């Protein structure tokens, strides 16, 4: 079941041989520490109830074995309730697969490239809903991929076929009158999704296959259709990509991504004046000001008081700062630390919860069923605040704290700040980063509590 103890897990996410500058993973599969397939199976009762506290504890110690990562993530992200049975989860899974198939069919009826094994990277419609007659629609295929998928005709033939068919699709769609605004907005995003799919994790052998690229495009296209507030934003392909690698069924991968977006969609929501992630950047500034005032003052003096240099880290959860495998290890550590056993009930619609969920709402859950980070929030009353700060902000703060001396002495402008942070790529340790984030979180909560007590005292005894 185990590979050599302590051996890196790179073989599970093979890199294309020509990509020689990809950082090696630091994550290692360790017997007795990493959650193994055997330990995972043993965590279930015969009925299917999962001992979540033991599972979280094992993940803290050594992450998740790559062969079971996808199914464990489904619990960490709230796709399933640990207190459900095998039969109940099978029923939920089948319901979700049917729902995804319905949404995908809706999309296919509008634009038949969805579900065709192909995708587009050029616009097919104008902002006022008119078809672009000769779109440069690029199939993500080359001669090697054509051979691999059994397409013997050259790129030119495939290209012209898709160009013609896409033009015809949009002309047919608009022939019945003006398009609904929702349809126009969705069609406008499809080529942007395609451009990002083309760039996402291209060093991995997995994405040499056209079917995997198109699966990623399909999932993102369907998500953009159902979540009209967010639609599609750059960076979402980086969050979705691991899901289709870890979960074979496309619908299961979609729902795992949808649950992740429940946590992060606020970062992607835009108004006329701001981007959602700006709130987290403001929180990051506040935390840094509390735990490292000298660094905050220095960054502010350089014009970085808005912390926009940390934008990418928060938007795509450190996908660029860690190797592919290490970023997955970091994510599961974060989710285990933040775990809330009520996630499933929070996310599910009441009619899908059924009688069991209704009956369990009032049950008192053991503190062991919560992640360590969440426990600290509960202990300090932070969980009662309107929106407790996510661990990702403290991870960024810990990285800045770790590089504080270098930033203070070497950064003479924002370009230097960006360079120092970019030089960290592949050199960060996920477990140490999470440990540092937990320490900072504890320190921040303590100082925040002290500040509140101080203010209350001075309000009670005014000078």
Tab-separated table of C-alpha atoms in Angstrom:
chain	number	residue	atom	x	y	z
A	1	UNK	CA	0.000	0.000	0.000
A	2	UNK	CA	2.881	2.339	0.837
A	3	UNK	CA	5.676	3.462	-1.385
A	4	UNK	CA	9.057	3.860	0.278
A	5	UNK	CA	8.537	5.704	3.586
A	6	UNK	CA	9.503	9.350	3.286
A	7	UNK	CA	9.570	9.272	-0.493
A	8	UNK	CA	8.194	12.323	-2.342
A	9	UNK	CA	4.829	11.946	-4.066
A	10	UNK	CA	5.800	13.583	-7.365
A	11	UNK	CA	5.104	10.379	-9.305
A	12	UNK	CA	1.371	10.842	-8.659
A	13	UNK	CA	1.440	14.167	-10.530
A	14	UNK	CA	3.896	13.524	-13.322
A	15	UNK	CA	5.659	16.498	-14.883
A	16	UNK	CA	6.372	16.654	-18.606
A	17	UNK	CA	10.034	15.699	-19.169
A	18	UNK	CA	10.827	18.932	-21.031
A	19	UNK	CA	9.764	21.015	-17.982
A	20	UNK	CA	13.027	20.953	-16.033
A	21	UNK	CA	12.571	24.053	-13.873
A	22	UNK	CA	9.522	22.809	-11.937
A	23	UNK	CA	10.164	22.766	-8.176
A	24	UNK	CA	10.242	19.337	-6.564
A	25	UNK	CA	7.710	18.611	-3.869
A	26	UNK	CA	8.663	18.703	-0.211
A	27	UNK	CA	5.636	16.631	0.773
A	28	UNK	CA	6.553	13.048	1.599
A	29	UNK	CA	4.389	10.031	2.242
A	30	UNK	CA	5.352	8.888	5.718
A	31	UNK	CA	4.216	5.625	7.292
A	32	UNK	CA	2.506	6.293	10.602
A	33	UNK	CA	1.940	9.980	9.839
A	34	UNK	CA	0.272	10.376	6.446
A	35	UNK	CA	-3.399	9.335	6.263
A	36	UNK	CA	-3.056	6.036	4.392
A	37	UNK	CA	-5.774	4.142	2.471
A	38	UNK	CA	-5.786	1.536	5.268
A	39	UNK	CA	-6.229	4.132	8.036
A	40	UNK	CA	-8.877	5.895	5.965
A	41	UNK	CA	-10.946	2.729	5.544
A	42	UNK	CA	-10.542	1.934	9.246
A	43	UNK	CA	-11.986	5.363	10.153
A	44	UNK	CA	-15.470	4.255	8.998
A	45	UNK	CA	-17.955	2.158	10.946
A	46	UNK	CA	-19.669	-0.733	9.112
A	47	UNK	CA	-22.617	1.632	8.403
A	48	UNK	CA	-20.343	4.322	6.993
A	49	UNK	CA	-20.044	6.867	9.808
A	50	UNK	CA	-16.660	8.594	9.696
A	51	UNK	CA	-14.538	9.289	12.788
A	52	UNK	CA	-13.696	12.822	11.682
A	53	UNK	CA	-11.619	13.751	14.748
A	54	UNK	CA	-9.107	10.932	14.137
A	55	UNK	CA	-9.038	11.796	10.438
A	56	UNK	CA	-8.273	15.474	11.122
A	57	UNK	CA	-5.562	14.487	13.576
A	58	UNK	CA	-3.876	12.249	11.001
A	59	UNK	CA	-4.041	14.986	8.337
A	60	UNK	CA	-2.347	17.451	10.736
A	61	UNK	CA	0.479	14.982	11.226
A	62	UNK	CA	1.265	14.097	7.646
A	63	UNK	CA	-1.312	15.036	5.044
A	64	UNK	CA	-3.278	12.626	2.843
A	65	UNK	CA	-2.007	9.787	0.661
A	66	UNK	CA	-2.462	10.898	-2.992
A	67	UNK	CA	-4.474	7.788	-3.893
A	68	UNK	CA	-7.335	8.758	-1.532
A	69	UNK	CA	-6.949	12.543	-1.587
A	70	UNK	CA	-10.071	13.205	-3.666
A	71	UNK	CA	-12.487	11.232	-1.484
A	72	UNK	CA	-11.071	12.746	1.725
A	73	UNK	CA	-11.371	16.252	0.273
A	74	UNK	CA	-15.080	15.644	-0.291
A	75	UNK	CA	-15.489	15.495	3.493
A	76	UNK	CA	-13.097	18.366	4.267
A	77	UNK	CA	-14.964	20.657	1.867
A	78	UNK	CA	-18.406	19.756	3.173
A	79	UNK	CA	-19.653	17.630	0.269
A	80	UNK	CA	-20.623	14.948	2.777
A	81	UNK	CA	-21.536	14.766	6.445
A	82	UNK	CA	-19.210	12.503	8.484
A	83	UNK	CA	-22.317	11.331	10.347
A	84	UNK	CA	-23.944	9.973	7.184
A	85	UNK	CA	-24.006	6.336	6.083
A	86	UNK	CA	-22.579	4.790	2.919
A	87	UNK	CA	-26.114	4.463	1.511
A	88	UNK	CA	-27.007	8.080	2.295
A	89	UNK	CA	-23.854	9.332	0.581
A	90	UNK	CA	-24.510	7.174	-2.477
A	91	UNK	CA	-27.972	8.691	-2.741
A	92	UNK	CA	-26.596	12.242	-2.442
A	93	UNK	CA	-23.884	11.500	-5.003
A	94	UNK	CA	-26.395	10.174	-7.538
A	95	UNK	CA	-28.661	13.181	-6.985
A	96	UNK	CA	-25.745	15.569	-7.564
A	97	UNK	CA	-24.568	13.760	-10.667
A	98	UNK	CA	-28.056	14.077	-12.164
A	99	UNK	CA	-28.192	17.761	-11.235
A	100	UNK	CA	-24.825	18.405	-12.866
A	101	UNK	CA	-25.930	16.518	-15.992
A	102	UNK	CA	-29.055	18.733	-16.199
A	103	UNK	CA	-27.046	21.939	-15.885
A	104	UNK	CA	-24.517	20.718	-18.432
A	105	UNK	CA	-27.302	19.856	-20.851
A	106	UNK	CA	-28.759	23.367	-20.432
A	107	UNK	CA	-25.366	24.755	-21.387
A	108	UNK	CA	-24.998	22.357	-24.307
A	109	UNK	CA	-28.399	23.373	-25.676
A	110	UNK	CA	-27.189	26.976	-25.783
A	111	UNK	CA	-23.657	26.270	-27.014
A	112	UNK	CA	-23.023	22.669	-28.190
A	113	UNK	CA	-19.245	22.878	-27.773
A	114	UNK	CA	-19.970	22.148	-24.090
A	115	UNK	CA	-19.609	18.400	-23.600
A	116	UNK	CA	-18.123	17.888	-27.067
A	117	UNK	CA	-14.568	17.198	-25.888
A	118	UNK	CA	-13.507	20.556	-27.315
A	119	UNK	CA	-13.222	24.119	-26.056
A	120	UNK	CA	-12.741	27.641	-27.418
A	121	UNK	CA	-10.214	30.407	-26.753
A	122	UNK	CA	-11.622	33.234	-28.866
A	123	UNK	CA	-14.874	35.206	-28.485
A	124	UNK	CA	-17.968	34.021	-30.349
A	125	UNK	CA	-20.270	36.918	-29.491
A	126	UNK	CA	-20.132	40.691	-29.057
A	127	UNK	CA	-21.156	42.480	-25.862
A	128	UNK	CA	-24.457	43.489	-27.449
A	129	UNK	CA	-25.253	39.860	-28.281
A	130	UNK	CA	-24.279	39.736	-31.961
A	131	UNK	CA	-22.446	36.667	-33.316
A	132	UNK	CA	-18.861	37.146	-34.408
A	133	UNK	CA	-18.995	35.829	-37.948
A	134	UNK	CA	-15.423	34.618	-38.295
A	135	UNK	CA	-14.174	33.825	-34.796
A	136	UNK	CA	-10.626	32.597	-34.400
A	137	UNK	CA	-11.743	29.647	-32.282
A	138	UNK	CA	-8.742	27.588	-31.286
A	139	UNK	CA	-9.028	23.922	-30.440
A	140	UNK	CA	-6.454	22.977	-27.870
A	141	UNK	CA	-5.078	20.270	-30.105
A	142	UNK	CA	-1.860	19.801	-32.008
A	143	UNK	CA	-0.650	17.008	-34.203
A	144	UNK	CA	0.356	14.889	-31.201
A	145	UNK	CA	-2.987	15.342	-29.491
A	146	UNK	CA	-4.861	14.675	-32.735
A	147	UNK	CA	-3.097	11.359	-33.033
A	148	UNK	CA	-3.739	10.609	-29.389
A	149	UNK	CA	-7.485	11.197	-29.676
A	150	UNK	CA	-7.794	9.507	-33.034
A	151	UNK	CA	-8.193	12.688	-35.127
A	152	UNK	CA	-6.137	12.069	-38.232
A	153	UNK	CA	-6.972	15.273	-40.075
A	154	UNK	CA	-4.595	18.235	-39.716
A	155	UNK	CA	-5.090	21.294	-37.581
A	156	UNK	CA	-6.418	23.334	-40.477
A	157	UNK	CA	-9.330	20.978	-41.133
A	158	UNK	CA	-10.269	20.694	-37.463
A	159	UNK	CA	-9.892	24.457	-37.078
A	160	UNK	CA	-12.152	25.341	-39.984
A	161	UNK	CA	-14.792	22.859	-38.863
A	162	UNK	CA	-14.979	24.370	-35.396
A	163	UNK	CA	-14.853	27.942	-36.711
A	164	UNK	CA	-17.792	27.222	-38.957
A	165	UNK	CA	-19.770	25.288	-36.380
A	166	UNK	CA	-19.322	27.937	-33.656
A	167	UNK	CA	-20.434	30.707	-35.997
A	168	UNK	CA	-23.429	28.619	-36.983
A	169	UNK	CA	-24.274	27.866	-33.335
A	170	UNK	CA	-24.395	31.539	-32.389
A	171	UNK	CA	-26.249	32.555	-35.568
A	172	UNK	CA	-28.865	29.907	-34.863
A	173	UNK	CA	-29.158	31.078	-31.257
A	174	UNK	CA	-29.698	34.721	-32.260
A	175	UNK	CA	-32.099	33.941	-35.106
A	176	UNK	CA	-35.030	33.757	-32.668
A	177	UNK	CA	-34.537	37.319	-31.426
A	178	UNK	CA	-32.347	39.163	-28.919
A	179	UNK	CA	-30.531	36.983	-26.406
A	180	UNK	CA	-31.210	37.084	-22.698
A	181	UNK	CA	-28.557	39.066	-20.796
A	182	UNK	CA	-27.623	35.983	-18.737
A	183	UNK	CA	-26.903	34.048	-21.934
A	184	UNK	CA	-24.835	36.909	-23.395
A	185	UNK	CA	-22.735	37.245	-20.240
A	186	UNK	CA	-22.142	33.509	-20.132
A	187	UNK	CA	-21.146	33.267	-23.795
A	188	UNK	CA	-18.722	36.168	-23.282
A	189	UNK	CA	-16.865	34.230	-20.566
A	190	UNK	CA	-16.346	30.998	-22.501
A	191	UNK	CA	-13.274	32.055	-24.458
A	192	UNK	CA	-11.660	33.522	-21.321
A	193	UNK	CA	-12.172	30.188	-19.587
A	194	UNK	CA	-10.545	28.522	-22.591
A	195	UNK	CA	-7.525	30.836	-22.481
A	196	UNK	CA	-7.015	30.088	-18.793
A	197	UNK	CA	-7.525	26.332	-19.262
A	198	UNK	CA	-4.817	26.436	-21.910
A	199	UNK	CA	-2.396	27.978	-19.366
A	200	UNK	CA	-3.342	26.001	-16.240
A	201	UNK	CA	-0.863	23.413	-14.922
A	202	UNK	CA	0.603	22.918	-18.369
A	203	UNK	CA	3.763	21.369	-16.915
A	204	UNK	CA	1.747	18.277	-15.923
A	205	UNK	CA	1.480	15.190	-18.115
A	206	UNK	CA	-2.220	14.997	-17.150
A	207	UNK	CA	-2.984	18.029	-19.306
A	208	UNK	CA	-1.349	16.643	-22.407
A	209	UNK	CA	-4.679	14.913	-23.010
A	210	UNK	CA	-7.343	16.955	-24.778
A	211	UNK	CA	-10.119	15.218	-22.830
A	212	UNK	CA	-8.741	16.543	-19.525
A	213	UNK	CA	-8.462	20.099	-20.838
A	214	UNK	CA	-12.030	19.992	-22.130
A	215	UNK	CA	-13.272	18.500	-18.847
A	216	UNK	CA	-11.760	21.458	-16.978
A	217	UNK	CA	-13.389	23.864	-19.467
A	218	UNK	CA	-16.778	22.135	-19.155
A	219	UNK	CA	-16.806	22.313	-15.357
A	220	UNK	CA	-15.861	25.991	-15.321
A	221	UNK	CA	-18.410	26.778	-18.060
A	222	UNK	CA	-21.210	25.054	-16.116
A	223	UNK	CA	-20.191	26.810	-12.903
A	224	UNK	CA	-20.232	30.187	-14.676
A	225	UNK	CA	-23.766	29.388	-15.883
A	226	UNK	CA	-25.197	28.588	-12.438
A	227	UNK	CA	-23.347	31.234	-10.389
A	228	UNK	CA	-24.332	34.431	-12.171
A	229	UNK	CA	-22.966	36.684	-9.388
A	230	UNK	CA	-19.423	35.448	-9.934
A	231	UNK	CA	-19.544	33.841	-13.370
A	232	UNK	CA	-15.919	33.207	-14.207
A	233	UNK	CA	-12.845	35.090	-13.007
A	234	UNK	CA	-9.180	34.518	-13.703
A	235	UNK	CA	-7.679	32.192	-11.118
A	236	UNK	CA	-10.681	29.890	-10.817
A	237	UNK	CA	-9.082	27.402	-13.211
A	238	UNK	CA	-6.158	27.054	-10.761
A	239	UNK	CA	-8.622	26.138	-8.005
A	240	UNK	CA	-10.586	23.692	-10.161
A	241	UNK	CA	-7.674	21.910	-11.822
A	242	UNK	CA	-6.742	19.636	-8.878
A	243	UNK	CA	-10.351	18.506	-8.520
A	244	UNK	CA	-10.501	16.855	-11.931
A	245	UNK	CA	-7.144	15.206	-11.321
A	246	UNK	CA	-8.251	13.741	-7.990
A	247	UNK	CA	-11.850	12.774	-8.795
A	248	UNK	CA	-12.450	10.669	-11.888
A	249	UNK	CA	-16.135	11.465	-12.278
A	250	UNK	CA	-16.628	14.925	-13.770
A	251	UNK	CA	-19.750	15.626	-11.709
A	252	UNK	CA	-17.976	14.717	-8.455
A	253	UNK	CA	-15.107	17.061	-9.399
A	254	UNK	CA	-17.626	19.823	-10.154
A	255	UNK	CA	-19.272	19.535	-6.729
A	256	UNK	CA	-15.930	19.530	-4.943
A	257	UNK	CA	-15.028	22.722	-6.808
A	258	UNK	CA	-18.455	24.212	-6.071
A	259	UNK	CA	-17.920	23.605	-2.343
A	260	UNK	CA	-14.485	25.226	-2.495
A	261	UNK	CA	-16.029	28.237	-4.222
A	262	UNK	CA	-18.542	28.542	-1.369
A	263	UNK	CA	-15.536	29.462	0.771
A	264	UNK	CA	-13.811	31.663	-1.769
A	265	UNK	CA	-16.481	33.202	-4.007
A	266	UNK	CA	-16.428	36.392	-1.929
A	267	UNK	CA	-12.878	36.962	-3.206
A	268	UNK	CA	-14.097	36.881	-6.812
A	269	UNK	CA	-17.200	39.027	-6.468
A	270	UNK	CA	-16.672	42.444	-7.998
A	271	UNK	CA	-18.494	45.755	-7.699
A	272	UNK	CA	-17.932	48.900	-9.711
A	273	UNK	CA	-15.435	50.130	-7.131
A	274	UNK	CA	-13.758	47.044	-5.655
A	275	UNK	CA	-12.803	43.378	-5.900
A	276	UNK	CA	-13.927	41.031	-3.106
A	277	UNK	CA	-10.396	40.012	-2.130
A	278	UNK	CA	-9.692	43.620	-1.087
A	279	UNK	CA	-11.502	42.912	2.188
A	280	UNK	CA	-9.022	40.133	2.952
A	281	UNK	CA	-6.129	42.393	1.981
A	282	UNK	CA	-7.421	44.969	4.478
A	283	UNK	CA	-7.591	42.237	7.111
A	284	UNK	CA	-4.028	41.233	6.249
A	285	UNK	CA	-2.894	44.845	6.740
A	286	UNK	CA	-4.622	44.964	10.116
A	287	UNK	CA	-3.040	41.688	11.257
A	288	UNK	CA	0.449	42.737	10.157
A	289	UNK	CA	0.027	46.077	11.911
A	290	UNK	CA	-0.750	44.208	15.147
A	291	UNK	CA	1.905	41.478	15.013
A	292	UNK	CA	4.727	43.324	13.176
A	293	UNK	CA	4.114	47.092	13.279
A	294	UNK	CA	7.600	47.943	11.936
A	295	UNK	CA	7.056	45.831	8.823
A	296	UNK	CA	3.604	47.314	8.237
A	297	UNK	CA	4.996	50.832	8.577
A	298	UNK	CA	7.792	50.010	6.113
A	299	UNK	CA	5.431	48.476	3.545
A	300	UNK	CA	3.084	51.443	3.901
A	301	UNK	CA	5.989	53.872	3.339
A	302	UNK	CA	6.859	51.990	0.122
A	303	UNK	CA	3.288	52.489	-1.112
A	304	UNK	CA	2.266	48.911	-0.309
A	305	UNK	CA	-0.145	49.659	2.514
A	306	UNK	CA	-2.984	48.202	0.431
A	307	UNK	CA	-1.084	44.860	0.326
A	308	UNK	CA	-1.954	44.306	-3.334
A	309	UNK	CA	1.355	42.440	-3.706
A	310	UNK	CA	-0.333	39.588	-1.767
A	311	UNK	CA	-3.360	39.526	-4.098
A	312	UNK	CA	-2.333	36.349	-5.929
A	313	UNK	CA	-1.556	34.354	-2.794
A	314	UNK	CA	-5.080	34.880	-1.471
A	315	UNK	CA	-6.909	34.509	-4.787
A	316	UNK	CA	-5.494	31.110	-5.756
A	317	UNK	CA	-4.421	29.873	-2.313
A	318	UNK	CA	-0.665	29.794	-2.892
A	319	UNK	CA	-0.816	27.752	-6.094
A	320	UNK	CA	2.112	29.792	-7.491
A	321	UNK	CA	4.221	29.809	-4.321
A	322	UNK	CA	4.294	26.009	-3.868
A	323	UNK	CA	4.904	23.091	-6.183
A	324	UNK	CA	1.687	21.457	-7.422
A	325	UNK	CA	1.850	18.600	-4.914
A	326	UNK	CA	2.825	20.863	-2.007
A	327	UNK	CA	-0.050	23.237	-2.752
A	328	UNK	CA	-2.477	20.309	-2.403
A	329	UNK	CA	-0.821	19.362	0.893
A	330	UNK	CA	-1.163	22.980	2.076
A	331	UNK	CA	-4.851	23.088	1.109
A	332	UNK	CA	-5.764	19.931	2.993
A	333	UNK	CA	-3.863	21.142	6.054
A	334	UNK	CA	-5.776	24.442	5.914
A	335	UNK	CA	-9.148	22.736	5.498
A	336	UNK	CA	-8.429	20.277	8.303
A	337	UNK	CA	-7.435	23.140	10.624
A	338	UNK	CA	-10.550	25.142	9.698
A	339	UNK	CA	-12.910	22.170	9.670
A	340	UNK	CA	-16.442	22.765	10.934
A	341	UNK	CA	-18.645	19.639	11.300
A	342	UNK	CA	-21.694	21.730	10.364
A	343	UNK	CA	-20.338	22.493	6.872
A	344	UNK	CA	-22.581	19.987	5.136
A	345	UNK	CA	-25.737	21.298	6.821
A	346	UNK	CA	-24.717	24.906	6.118
A	347	UNK	CA	-24.200	24.249	2.407
A	348	UNK	CA	-27.067	21.898	1.617
A	349	UNK	CA	-30.529	23.100	0.698
A	350	UNK	CA	-33.115	22.156	3.377
A	351	UNK	CA	-34.939	19.774	1.043
A	352	UNK	CA	-31.731	17.836	0.415
A	353	UNK	CA	-30.891	17.567	4.104
A	354	UNK	CA	-33.850	15.278	4.761
A	355	UNK	CA	-35.140	14.196	8.120
A	356	UNK	CA	-31.740	13.084	9.394
A	357	UNK	CA	-30.214	16.532	9.027
A	358	UNK	CA	-33.243	18.118	10.667
A	359	UNK	CA	-32.819	15.812	13.623
A	360	UNK	CA	-29.099	16.479	13.976
A	361	UNK	CA	-29.231	20.265	13.919
A	362	UNK	CA	-29.687	20.578	17.651
A	363	UNK	CA	-27.039	18.028	18.626
A	364	UNK	CA	-24.033	19.237	20.553
A	365	UNK	CA	-20.884	18.238	18.699
A	366	UNK	CA	-17.660	17.384	20.464
A	367	UNK	CA	-14.953	20.041	20.285
A	368	UNK	CA	-12.744	17.295	18.802
A	369	UNK	CA	-14.874	17.346	15.661
A	370	UNK	CA	-13.667	20.865	14.866
A	371	UNK	CA	-10.314	21.773	13.363
A	372	UNK	CA	-7.657	23.341	15.616
A	373	UNK	CA	-7.972	26.763	13.995
A	374	UNK	CA	-11.746	26.689	14.407
A	375	UNK	CA	-11.356	25.636	18.045
A	376	UNK	CA	-9.245	28.721	18.728
A	377	UNK	CA	-11.935	30.909	17.214
A	378	UNK	CA	-14.572	29.250	19.369
A	379	UNK	CA	-12.448	29.536	22.506
A	380	UNK	CA	-11.931	33.257	21.951
A	381	UNK	CA	-15.450	34.004	20.837
A	382	UNK	CA	-14.233	34.944	17.341
A	383	UNK	CA	-16.625	32.401	15.875
A	384	UNK	CA	-19.489	34.645	16.938
A	385	UNK	CA	-18.197	37.556	14.890
A	386	UNK	CA	-19.842	38.339	11.611
A	387	UNK	CA	-17.110	36.686	9.529
A	388	UNK	CA	-14.165	35.000	11.289
A	389	UNK	CA	-10.918	35.538	9.397
A	390	UNK	CA	-9.824	32.518	7.316
A	391	UNK	CA	-6.506	30.818	7.965
A	392	UNK	CA	-5.281	31.847	4.483
A	393	UNK	CA	-4.843	35.441	5.710
A	394	UNK	CA	-2.698	34.257	8.609
A	395	UNK	CA	-0.675	32.110	6.201
A	396	UNK	CA	0.189	35.191	4.153
A	397	UNK	CA	0.934	37.097	7.361
A	398	UNK	CA	3.269	34.301	8.489
A	399	UNK	CA	5.127	34.418	5.170
A	400	UNK	CA	5.567	38.191	5.537
A	401	UNK	CA	6.691	37.742	9.134
A	402	UNK	CA	9.225	35.121	8.054
A	403	UNK	CA	10.611	37.496	5.416
A	404	UNK	CA	10.331	40.549	7.675
A	405	UNK	CA	14.071	41.127	8.097
A	406	UNK	CA	14.740	40.841	4.374
A	407	UNK	CA	11.812	43.102	3.497
A	408	UNK	CA	12.923	45.724	6.034
A	409	UNK	CA	16.557	45.771	4.935
A	410	UNK	CA	16.421	45.039	1.204
A	411	UNK	CA	13.081	46.341	-0.100
A	412	UNK	CA	13.460	49.907	-1.359
A	413	UNK	CA	10.334	49.829	-3.495
A	414	UNK	CA	7.333	47.651	-4.298
A	415	UNK	CA	9.265	45.906	-7.079
A	416	UNK	CA	11.706	44.666	-4.427
A	417	UNK	CA	8.822	43.417	-2.268
A	418	UNK	CA	7.377	41.473	-5.211
A	419	UNK	CA	10.791	40.042	-6.102
A	420	UNK	CA	11.501	38.875	-2.534
A	421	UNK	CA	8.106	37.181	-2.366
A	422	UNK	CA	8.463	35.635	-5.831
A	423	UNK	CA	11.841	34.178	-4.865
A	424	UNK	CA	10.045	32.046	-2.271
A	425	UNK	CA	8.443	29.875	-4.966
A	426	UNK	CA	9.215	26.232	-4.290
A	427	UNK	CA	11.138	27.084	-1.117
A	428	UNK	CA	8.270	27.125	1.357
A	429	UNK	CA	7.360	24.286	3.691
A	430	UNK	CA	3.578	23.777	3.886
A	431	UNK	CA	3.552	22.277	7.379
A	432	UNK	CA	5.801	24.982	8.826
A	433	UNK	CA	3.698	27.657	7.135
A	434	UNK	CA	0.528	26.262	8.760
A	435	UNK	CA	2.218	26.016	12.176
A	436	UNK	CA	3.394	29.630	11.890
A	437	UNK	CA	-0.080	30.735	10.807
A	438	UNK	CA	-1.608	29.036	13.860
A	439	UNK	CA	0.857	30.794	16.196
A	440	UNK	CA	0.139	34.172	14.600
A	441	UNK	CA	-3.593	33.526	14.815
A	442	UNK	CA	-3.306	32.813	18.544
A	443	UNK	CA	-1.138	35.899	19.072
A	444	UNK	CA	-3.492	38.081	17.068
A	445	UNK	CA	-6.590	36.900	18.980
A	446	UNK	CA	-4.817	37.543	22.275
A	447	UNK	CA	-3.762	41.074	21.285
A	448	UNK	CA	-7.191	41.840	19.846
A	449	UNK	CA	-8.784	40.688	23.110
A	450	UNK	CA	-6.389	42.856	25.120
A	451	UNK	CA	-7.159	45.856	22.921
A	452	UNK	CA	-10.920	45.372	23.403
A	453	UNK	CA	-10.479	45.067	27.184
A	454	UNK	CA	-8.290	48.200	27.228
A	455	UNK	CA	-10.844	50.201	25.235
A	456	UNK	CA	-13.717	49.026	27.436
A	457	UNK	CA	-11.788	50.032	30.579
A	458	UNK	CA	-11.022	53.490	29.217
A	459	UNK	CA	-14.614	53.951	28.085
A	460	UNK	CA	-15.760	53.067	31.604
A	461	UNK	CA	-13.205	55.340	33.279
A	462	UNK	CA	-12.842	58.317	30.905
A	463	UNK	CA	-9.941	60.613	31.569
